[in-house]
mmCIF file of C-alpha atoms in Angstrom:
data_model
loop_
_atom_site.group_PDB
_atom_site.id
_atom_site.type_symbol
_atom_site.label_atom_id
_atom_site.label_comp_id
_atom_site.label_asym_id
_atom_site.label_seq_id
_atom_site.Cartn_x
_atom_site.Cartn_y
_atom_site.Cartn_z
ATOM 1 C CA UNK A 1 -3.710 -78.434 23.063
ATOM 2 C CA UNK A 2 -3.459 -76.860 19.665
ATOM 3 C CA UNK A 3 0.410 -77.538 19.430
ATOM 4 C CA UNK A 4 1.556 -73.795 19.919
ATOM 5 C CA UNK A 5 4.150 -72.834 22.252
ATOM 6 C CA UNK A 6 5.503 -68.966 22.951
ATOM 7 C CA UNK A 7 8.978 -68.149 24.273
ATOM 8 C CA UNK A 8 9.327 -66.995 26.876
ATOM 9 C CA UNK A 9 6.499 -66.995 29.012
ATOM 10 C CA UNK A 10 7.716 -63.899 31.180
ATOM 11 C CA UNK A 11 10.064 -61.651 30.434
ATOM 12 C CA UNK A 12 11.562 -58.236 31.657
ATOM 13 C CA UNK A 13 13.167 -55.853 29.935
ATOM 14 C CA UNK A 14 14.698 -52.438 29.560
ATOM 15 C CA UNK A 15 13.382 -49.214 27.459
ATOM 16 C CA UNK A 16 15.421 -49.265 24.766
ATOM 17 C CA UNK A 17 16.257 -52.879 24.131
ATOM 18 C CA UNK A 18 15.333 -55.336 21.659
ATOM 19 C CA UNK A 19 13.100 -58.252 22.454
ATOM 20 C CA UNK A 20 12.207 -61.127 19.946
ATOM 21 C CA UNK A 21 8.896 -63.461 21.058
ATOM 22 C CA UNK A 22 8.597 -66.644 19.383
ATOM 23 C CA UNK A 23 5.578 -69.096 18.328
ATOM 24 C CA UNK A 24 5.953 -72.196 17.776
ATOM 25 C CA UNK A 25 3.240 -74.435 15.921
ATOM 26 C CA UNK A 26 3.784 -78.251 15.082
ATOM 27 C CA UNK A 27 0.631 -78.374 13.445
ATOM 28 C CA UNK A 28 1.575 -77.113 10.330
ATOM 29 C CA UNK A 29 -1.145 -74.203 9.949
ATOM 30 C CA UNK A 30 -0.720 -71.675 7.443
ATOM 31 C CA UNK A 31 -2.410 -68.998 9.024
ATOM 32 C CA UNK A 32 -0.227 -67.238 12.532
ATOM 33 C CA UNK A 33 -1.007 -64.114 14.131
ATOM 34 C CA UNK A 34 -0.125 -62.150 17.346
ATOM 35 C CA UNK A 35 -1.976 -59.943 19.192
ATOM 36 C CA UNK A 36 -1.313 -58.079 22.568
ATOM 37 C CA UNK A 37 -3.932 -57.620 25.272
ATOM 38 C CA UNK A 38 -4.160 -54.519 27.672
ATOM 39 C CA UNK A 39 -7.084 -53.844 30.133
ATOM 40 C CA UNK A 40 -9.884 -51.672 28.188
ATOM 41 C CA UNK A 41 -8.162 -53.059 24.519
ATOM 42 C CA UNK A 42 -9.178 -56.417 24.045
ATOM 43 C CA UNK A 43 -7.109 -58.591 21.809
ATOM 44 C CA UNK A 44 -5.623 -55.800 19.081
ATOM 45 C CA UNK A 45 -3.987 -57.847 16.537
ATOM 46 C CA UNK A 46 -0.349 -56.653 15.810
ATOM 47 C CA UNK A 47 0.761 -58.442 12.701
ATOM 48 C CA UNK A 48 -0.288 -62.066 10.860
ATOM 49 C CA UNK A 49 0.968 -64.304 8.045
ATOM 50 C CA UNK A 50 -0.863 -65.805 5.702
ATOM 51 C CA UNK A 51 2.060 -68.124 4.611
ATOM 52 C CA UNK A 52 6.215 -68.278 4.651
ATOM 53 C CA UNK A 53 7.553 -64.999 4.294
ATOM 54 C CA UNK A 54 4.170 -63.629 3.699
ATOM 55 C CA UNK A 55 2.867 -61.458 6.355
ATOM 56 C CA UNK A 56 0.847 -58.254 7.043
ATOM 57 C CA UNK A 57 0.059 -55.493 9.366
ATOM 58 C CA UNK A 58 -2.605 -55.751 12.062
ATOM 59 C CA UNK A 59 -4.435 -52.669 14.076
ATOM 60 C CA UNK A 60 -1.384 -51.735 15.869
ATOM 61 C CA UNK A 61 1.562 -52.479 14.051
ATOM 62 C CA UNK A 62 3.898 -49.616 14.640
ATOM 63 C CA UNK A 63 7.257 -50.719 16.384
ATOM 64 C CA UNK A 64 6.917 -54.166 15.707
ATOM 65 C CA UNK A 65 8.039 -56.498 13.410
ATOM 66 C CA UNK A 66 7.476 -59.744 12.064
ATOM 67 C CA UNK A 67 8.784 -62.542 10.291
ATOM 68 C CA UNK A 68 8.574 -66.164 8.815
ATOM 69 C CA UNK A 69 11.205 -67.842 7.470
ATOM 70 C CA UNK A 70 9.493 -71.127 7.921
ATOM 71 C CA UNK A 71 5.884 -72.418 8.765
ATOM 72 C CA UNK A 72 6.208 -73.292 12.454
ATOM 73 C CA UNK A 73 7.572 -70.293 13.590
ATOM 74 C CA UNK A 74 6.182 -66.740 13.484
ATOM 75 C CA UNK A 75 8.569 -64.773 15.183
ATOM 76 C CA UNK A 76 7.497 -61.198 17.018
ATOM 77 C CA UNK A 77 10.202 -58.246 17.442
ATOM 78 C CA UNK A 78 10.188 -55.197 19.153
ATOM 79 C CA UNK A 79 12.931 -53.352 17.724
ATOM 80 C CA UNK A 80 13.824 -51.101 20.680
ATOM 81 C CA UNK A 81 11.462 -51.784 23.423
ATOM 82 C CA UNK A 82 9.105 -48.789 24.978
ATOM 83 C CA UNK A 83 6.967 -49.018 27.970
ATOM 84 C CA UNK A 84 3.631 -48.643 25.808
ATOM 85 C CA UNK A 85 4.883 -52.337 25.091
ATOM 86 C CA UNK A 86 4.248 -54.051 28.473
ATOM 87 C CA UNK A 87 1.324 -56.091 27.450
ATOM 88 C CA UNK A 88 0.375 -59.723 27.261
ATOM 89 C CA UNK A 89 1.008 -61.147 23.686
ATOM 90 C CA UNK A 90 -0.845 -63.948 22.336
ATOM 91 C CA UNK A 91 -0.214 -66.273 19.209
ATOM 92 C CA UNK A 92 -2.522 -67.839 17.334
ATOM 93 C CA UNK A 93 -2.685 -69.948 14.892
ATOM 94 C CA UNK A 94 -5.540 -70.852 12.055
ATOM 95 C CA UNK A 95 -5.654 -74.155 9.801
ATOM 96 C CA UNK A 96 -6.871 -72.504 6.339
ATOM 97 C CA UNK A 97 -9.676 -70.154 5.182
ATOM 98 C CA UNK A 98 -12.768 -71.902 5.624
ATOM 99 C CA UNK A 99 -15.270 -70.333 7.209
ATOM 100 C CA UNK A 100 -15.797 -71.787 10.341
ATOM 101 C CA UNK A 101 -11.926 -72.466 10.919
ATOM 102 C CA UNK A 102 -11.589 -71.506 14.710
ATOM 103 C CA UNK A 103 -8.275 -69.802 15.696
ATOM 104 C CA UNK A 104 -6.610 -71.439 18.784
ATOM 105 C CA UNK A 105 -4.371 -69.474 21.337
ATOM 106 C CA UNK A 106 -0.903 -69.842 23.067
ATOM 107 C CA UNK A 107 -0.852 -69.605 26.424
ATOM 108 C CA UNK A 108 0.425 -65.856 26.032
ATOM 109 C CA UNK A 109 3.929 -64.068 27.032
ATOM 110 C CA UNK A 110 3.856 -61.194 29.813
ATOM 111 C CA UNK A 111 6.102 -58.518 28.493
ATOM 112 C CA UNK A 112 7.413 -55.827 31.333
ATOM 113 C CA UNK A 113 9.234 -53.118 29.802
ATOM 114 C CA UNK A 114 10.799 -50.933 32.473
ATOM 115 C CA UNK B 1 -13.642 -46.321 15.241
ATOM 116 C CA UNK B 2 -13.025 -50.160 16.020
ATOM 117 C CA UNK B 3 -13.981 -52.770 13.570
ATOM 118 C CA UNK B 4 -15.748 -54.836 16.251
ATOM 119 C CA UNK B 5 -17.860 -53.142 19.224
ATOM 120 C CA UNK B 6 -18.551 -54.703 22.329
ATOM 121 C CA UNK B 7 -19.818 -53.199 25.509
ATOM 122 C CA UNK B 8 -17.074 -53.910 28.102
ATOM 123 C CA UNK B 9 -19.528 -54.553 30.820
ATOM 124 C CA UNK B 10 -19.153 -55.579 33.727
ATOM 125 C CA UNK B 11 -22.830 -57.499 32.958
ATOM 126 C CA UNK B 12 -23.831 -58.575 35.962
ATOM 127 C CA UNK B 13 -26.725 -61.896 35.864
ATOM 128 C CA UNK B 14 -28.388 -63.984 38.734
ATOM 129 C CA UNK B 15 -27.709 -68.000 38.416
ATOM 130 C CA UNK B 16 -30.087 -69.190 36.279
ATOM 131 C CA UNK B 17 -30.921 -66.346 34.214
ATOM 132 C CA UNK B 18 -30.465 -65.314 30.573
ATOM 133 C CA UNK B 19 -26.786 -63.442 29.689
ATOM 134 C CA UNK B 20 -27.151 -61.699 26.585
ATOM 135 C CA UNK B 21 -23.747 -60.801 24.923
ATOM 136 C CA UNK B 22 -23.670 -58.027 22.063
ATOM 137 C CA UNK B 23 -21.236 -57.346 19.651
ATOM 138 C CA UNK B 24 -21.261 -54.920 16.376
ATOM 139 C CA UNK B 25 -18.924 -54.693 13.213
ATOM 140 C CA UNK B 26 -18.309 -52.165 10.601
ATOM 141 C CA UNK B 27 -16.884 -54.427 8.187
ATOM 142 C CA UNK B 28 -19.403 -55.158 5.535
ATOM 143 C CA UNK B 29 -16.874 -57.862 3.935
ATOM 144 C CA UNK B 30 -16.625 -60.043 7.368
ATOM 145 C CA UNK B 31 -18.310 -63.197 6.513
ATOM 146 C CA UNK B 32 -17.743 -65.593 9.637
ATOM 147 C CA UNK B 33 -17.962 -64.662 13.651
ATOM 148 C CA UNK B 34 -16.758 -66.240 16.802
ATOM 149 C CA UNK B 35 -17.272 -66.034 20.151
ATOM 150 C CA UNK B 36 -14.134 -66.533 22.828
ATOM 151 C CA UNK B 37 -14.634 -66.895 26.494
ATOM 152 C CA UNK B 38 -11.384 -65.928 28.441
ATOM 153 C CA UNK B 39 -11.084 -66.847 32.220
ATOM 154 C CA UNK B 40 -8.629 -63.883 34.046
ATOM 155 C CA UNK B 41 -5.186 -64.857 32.986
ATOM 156 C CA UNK B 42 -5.968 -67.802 30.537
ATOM 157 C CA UNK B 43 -6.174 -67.419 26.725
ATOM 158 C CA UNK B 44 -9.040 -67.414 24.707
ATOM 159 C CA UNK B 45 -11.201 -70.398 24.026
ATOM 160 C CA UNK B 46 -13.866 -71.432 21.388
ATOM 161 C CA UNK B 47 -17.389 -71.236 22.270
ATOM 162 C CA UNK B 48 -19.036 -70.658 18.826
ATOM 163 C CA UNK B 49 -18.655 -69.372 15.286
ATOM 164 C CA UNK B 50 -21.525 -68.740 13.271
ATOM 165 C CA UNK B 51 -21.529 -67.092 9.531
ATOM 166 C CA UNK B 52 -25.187 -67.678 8.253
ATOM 167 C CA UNK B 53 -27.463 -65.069 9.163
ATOM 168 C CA UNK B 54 -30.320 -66.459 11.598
ATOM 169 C CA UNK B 55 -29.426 -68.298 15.143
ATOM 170 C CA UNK B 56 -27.337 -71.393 16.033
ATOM 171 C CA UNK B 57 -27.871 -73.350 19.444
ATOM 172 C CA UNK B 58 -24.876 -75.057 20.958
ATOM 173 C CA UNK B 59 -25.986 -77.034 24.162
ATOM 174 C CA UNK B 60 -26.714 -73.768 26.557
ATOM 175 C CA UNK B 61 -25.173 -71.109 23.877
ATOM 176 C CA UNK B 62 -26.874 -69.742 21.264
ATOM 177 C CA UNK B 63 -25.242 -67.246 18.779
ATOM 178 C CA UNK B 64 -27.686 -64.870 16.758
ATOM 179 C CA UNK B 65 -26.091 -63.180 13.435
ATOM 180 C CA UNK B 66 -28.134 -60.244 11.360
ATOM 181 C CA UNK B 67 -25.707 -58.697 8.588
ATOM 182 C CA UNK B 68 -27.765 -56.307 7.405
ATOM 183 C CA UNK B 69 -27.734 -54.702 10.782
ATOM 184 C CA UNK B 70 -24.244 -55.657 11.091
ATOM 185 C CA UNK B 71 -24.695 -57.042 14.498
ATOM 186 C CA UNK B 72 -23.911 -60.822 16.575
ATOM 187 C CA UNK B 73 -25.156 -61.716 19.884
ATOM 188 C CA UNK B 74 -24.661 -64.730 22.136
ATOM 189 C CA UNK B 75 -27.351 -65.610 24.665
ATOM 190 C CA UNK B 76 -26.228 -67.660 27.428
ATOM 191 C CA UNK B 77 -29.380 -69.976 29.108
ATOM 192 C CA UNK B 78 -29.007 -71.009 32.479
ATOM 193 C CA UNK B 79 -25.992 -69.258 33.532
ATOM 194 C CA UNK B 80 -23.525 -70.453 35.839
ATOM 195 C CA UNK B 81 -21.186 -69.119 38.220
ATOM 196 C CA UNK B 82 -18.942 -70.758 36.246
ATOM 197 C CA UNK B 83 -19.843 -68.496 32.646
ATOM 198 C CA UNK B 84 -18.130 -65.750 34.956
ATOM 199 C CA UNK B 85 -15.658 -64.535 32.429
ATOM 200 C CA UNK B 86 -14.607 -62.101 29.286
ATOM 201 C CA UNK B 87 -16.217 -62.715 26.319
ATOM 202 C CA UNK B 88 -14.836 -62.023 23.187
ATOM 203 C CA UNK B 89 -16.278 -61.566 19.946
ATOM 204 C CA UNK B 90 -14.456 -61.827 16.270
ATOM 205 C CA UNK B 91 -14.747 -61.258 13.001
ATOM 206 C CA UNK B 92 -12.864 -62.598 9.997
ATOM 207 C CA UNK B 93 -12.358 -61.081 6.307
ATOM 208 C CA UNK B 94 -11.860 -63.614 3.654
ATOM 209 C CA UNK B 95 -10.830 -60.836 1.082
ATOM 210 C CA UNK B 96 -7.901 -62.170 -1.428
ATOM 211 C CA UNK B 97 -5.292 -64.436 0.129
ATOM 212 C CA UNK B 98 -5.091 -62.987 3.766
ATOM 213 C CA UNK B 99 -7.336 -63.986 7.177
ATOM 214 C CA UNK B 100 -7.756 -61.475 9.124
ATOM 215 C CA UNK B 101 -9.303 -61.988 12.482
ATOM 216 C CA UNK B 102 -10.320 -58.891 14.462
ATOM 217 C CA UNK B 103 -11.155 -59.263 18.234
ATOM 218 C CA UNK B 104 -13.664 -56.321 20.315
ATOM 219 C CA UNK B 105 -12.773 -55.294 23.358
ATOM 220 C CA UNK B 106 -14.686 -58.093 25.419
ATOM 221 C CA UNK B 107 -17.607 -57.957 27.601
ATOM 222 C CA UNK B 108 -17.274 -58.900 31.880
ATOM 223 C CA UNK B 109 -19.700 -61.035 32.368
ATOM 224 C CA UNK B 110 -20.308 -61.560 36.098
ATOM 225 C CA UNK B 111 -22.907 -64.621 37.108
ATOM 226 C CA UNK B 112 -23.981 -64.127 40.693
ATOM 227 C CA UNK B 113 -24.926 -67.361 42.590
#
């Protein structure tokens, strides 16, 4: 157990909505990312920081966004939810640049936009 | 084009035999690699990295890395019933202050016993 918890696990929600996910680390890594997983698309990763309030875009970064106001959390919103969004998002987090630093991986929250 | 290539599979091995995993990159500036396995509805776990070019054994696992054909592999000896999973394969950027780590598509590898 890496210390890394998403909120919440599951979650429904309407077209149209917003929806924030939230990663929690109590590891104190700099490095966070998400990434959502669909059948046929691997892990595509959405957005990632690189430290507090510093963050960039990923492969598939269009109507999401990101931010962290502090290291532990590395918050994921979906400004007004579509259904192209039901996926299964994953956090990760990453100790520092060295080049065998492994990433480790919440245990994922399954989005259902309807 | 996706950064990392991997043939989705499913690869299909008897117990006991050789599972060879391939992956491709288009990122000249991607210095280390990983390998994930992911079980169906787990996350991904750590199997190996490697960054020098050349093979690394791990126990049963061995990753192979050539750069100048762009291209990591991970052979899997003895397979078990148990190997029966995605595998992912990654590549990280070092470039400037970010860390980018980019994830193929995964291979299916099935292990029949």
């Amino acid at each position: 157990d890496a210390g890394i918890t998403q909120s919440p696990r599951h979650k429904v929600t309407e077209t149209g909505t917003p929806v924030t996910l939230r990663c929690h680390q109590t590891e104190n890594h700099r490095y966070m990312y998400w990434y959502r997983q669909d059948p046929g698309h691997g892990l595509r990763l959405i957005h990632y920081s690189y430290g507090v309030k510093d963050t960039d875009k990923g492969e598939v970064s269009d109507g999401y966004s990101v931010s962290r106001s502090k290291t532990e959390d590395f918050l994921l919103t979906l400004e007004s939810a579509t259904s192209s969004q039901t996926s299964v998002y994953f956090c990760a987090i990453r100790k520092d640049r060295v080049m065998n630093t492994e990433a480790f991986f919440g245990q994922g929250t399954r989005l259902t936009v309807v | 084009q996706k950064e990392v290539e991997q043939n989705s599979g499913p690869l299909s091995v008897p117990e006991g035999a050789i599972a060879s995993l391939n992956c491709t990159y288009s990122d000249r500036g991607s210095q280390s690699f990983f390998w994930y396995r992911q079980y169906s509805g787990k996350s991904p776990e750590l199997i190996m990295f490697i960054y020098s070019n050349g093979d690394k054994e791990d126990g049963r696992f061995t990753a192979q890395l050539n750069k100048a054909s762009q291209y990591v592999s991970l052979l899997i000896r003895d397979s078990q019933p148990s190997d029966s999973a995605t595998y992912l394969c990654a590549a990280s950027n070092y470039g400037g202050a970010t860390n980018k780590l980019i994830f193929g598509t995964g291979t299916l590898l099935a292990v029949q016993p």
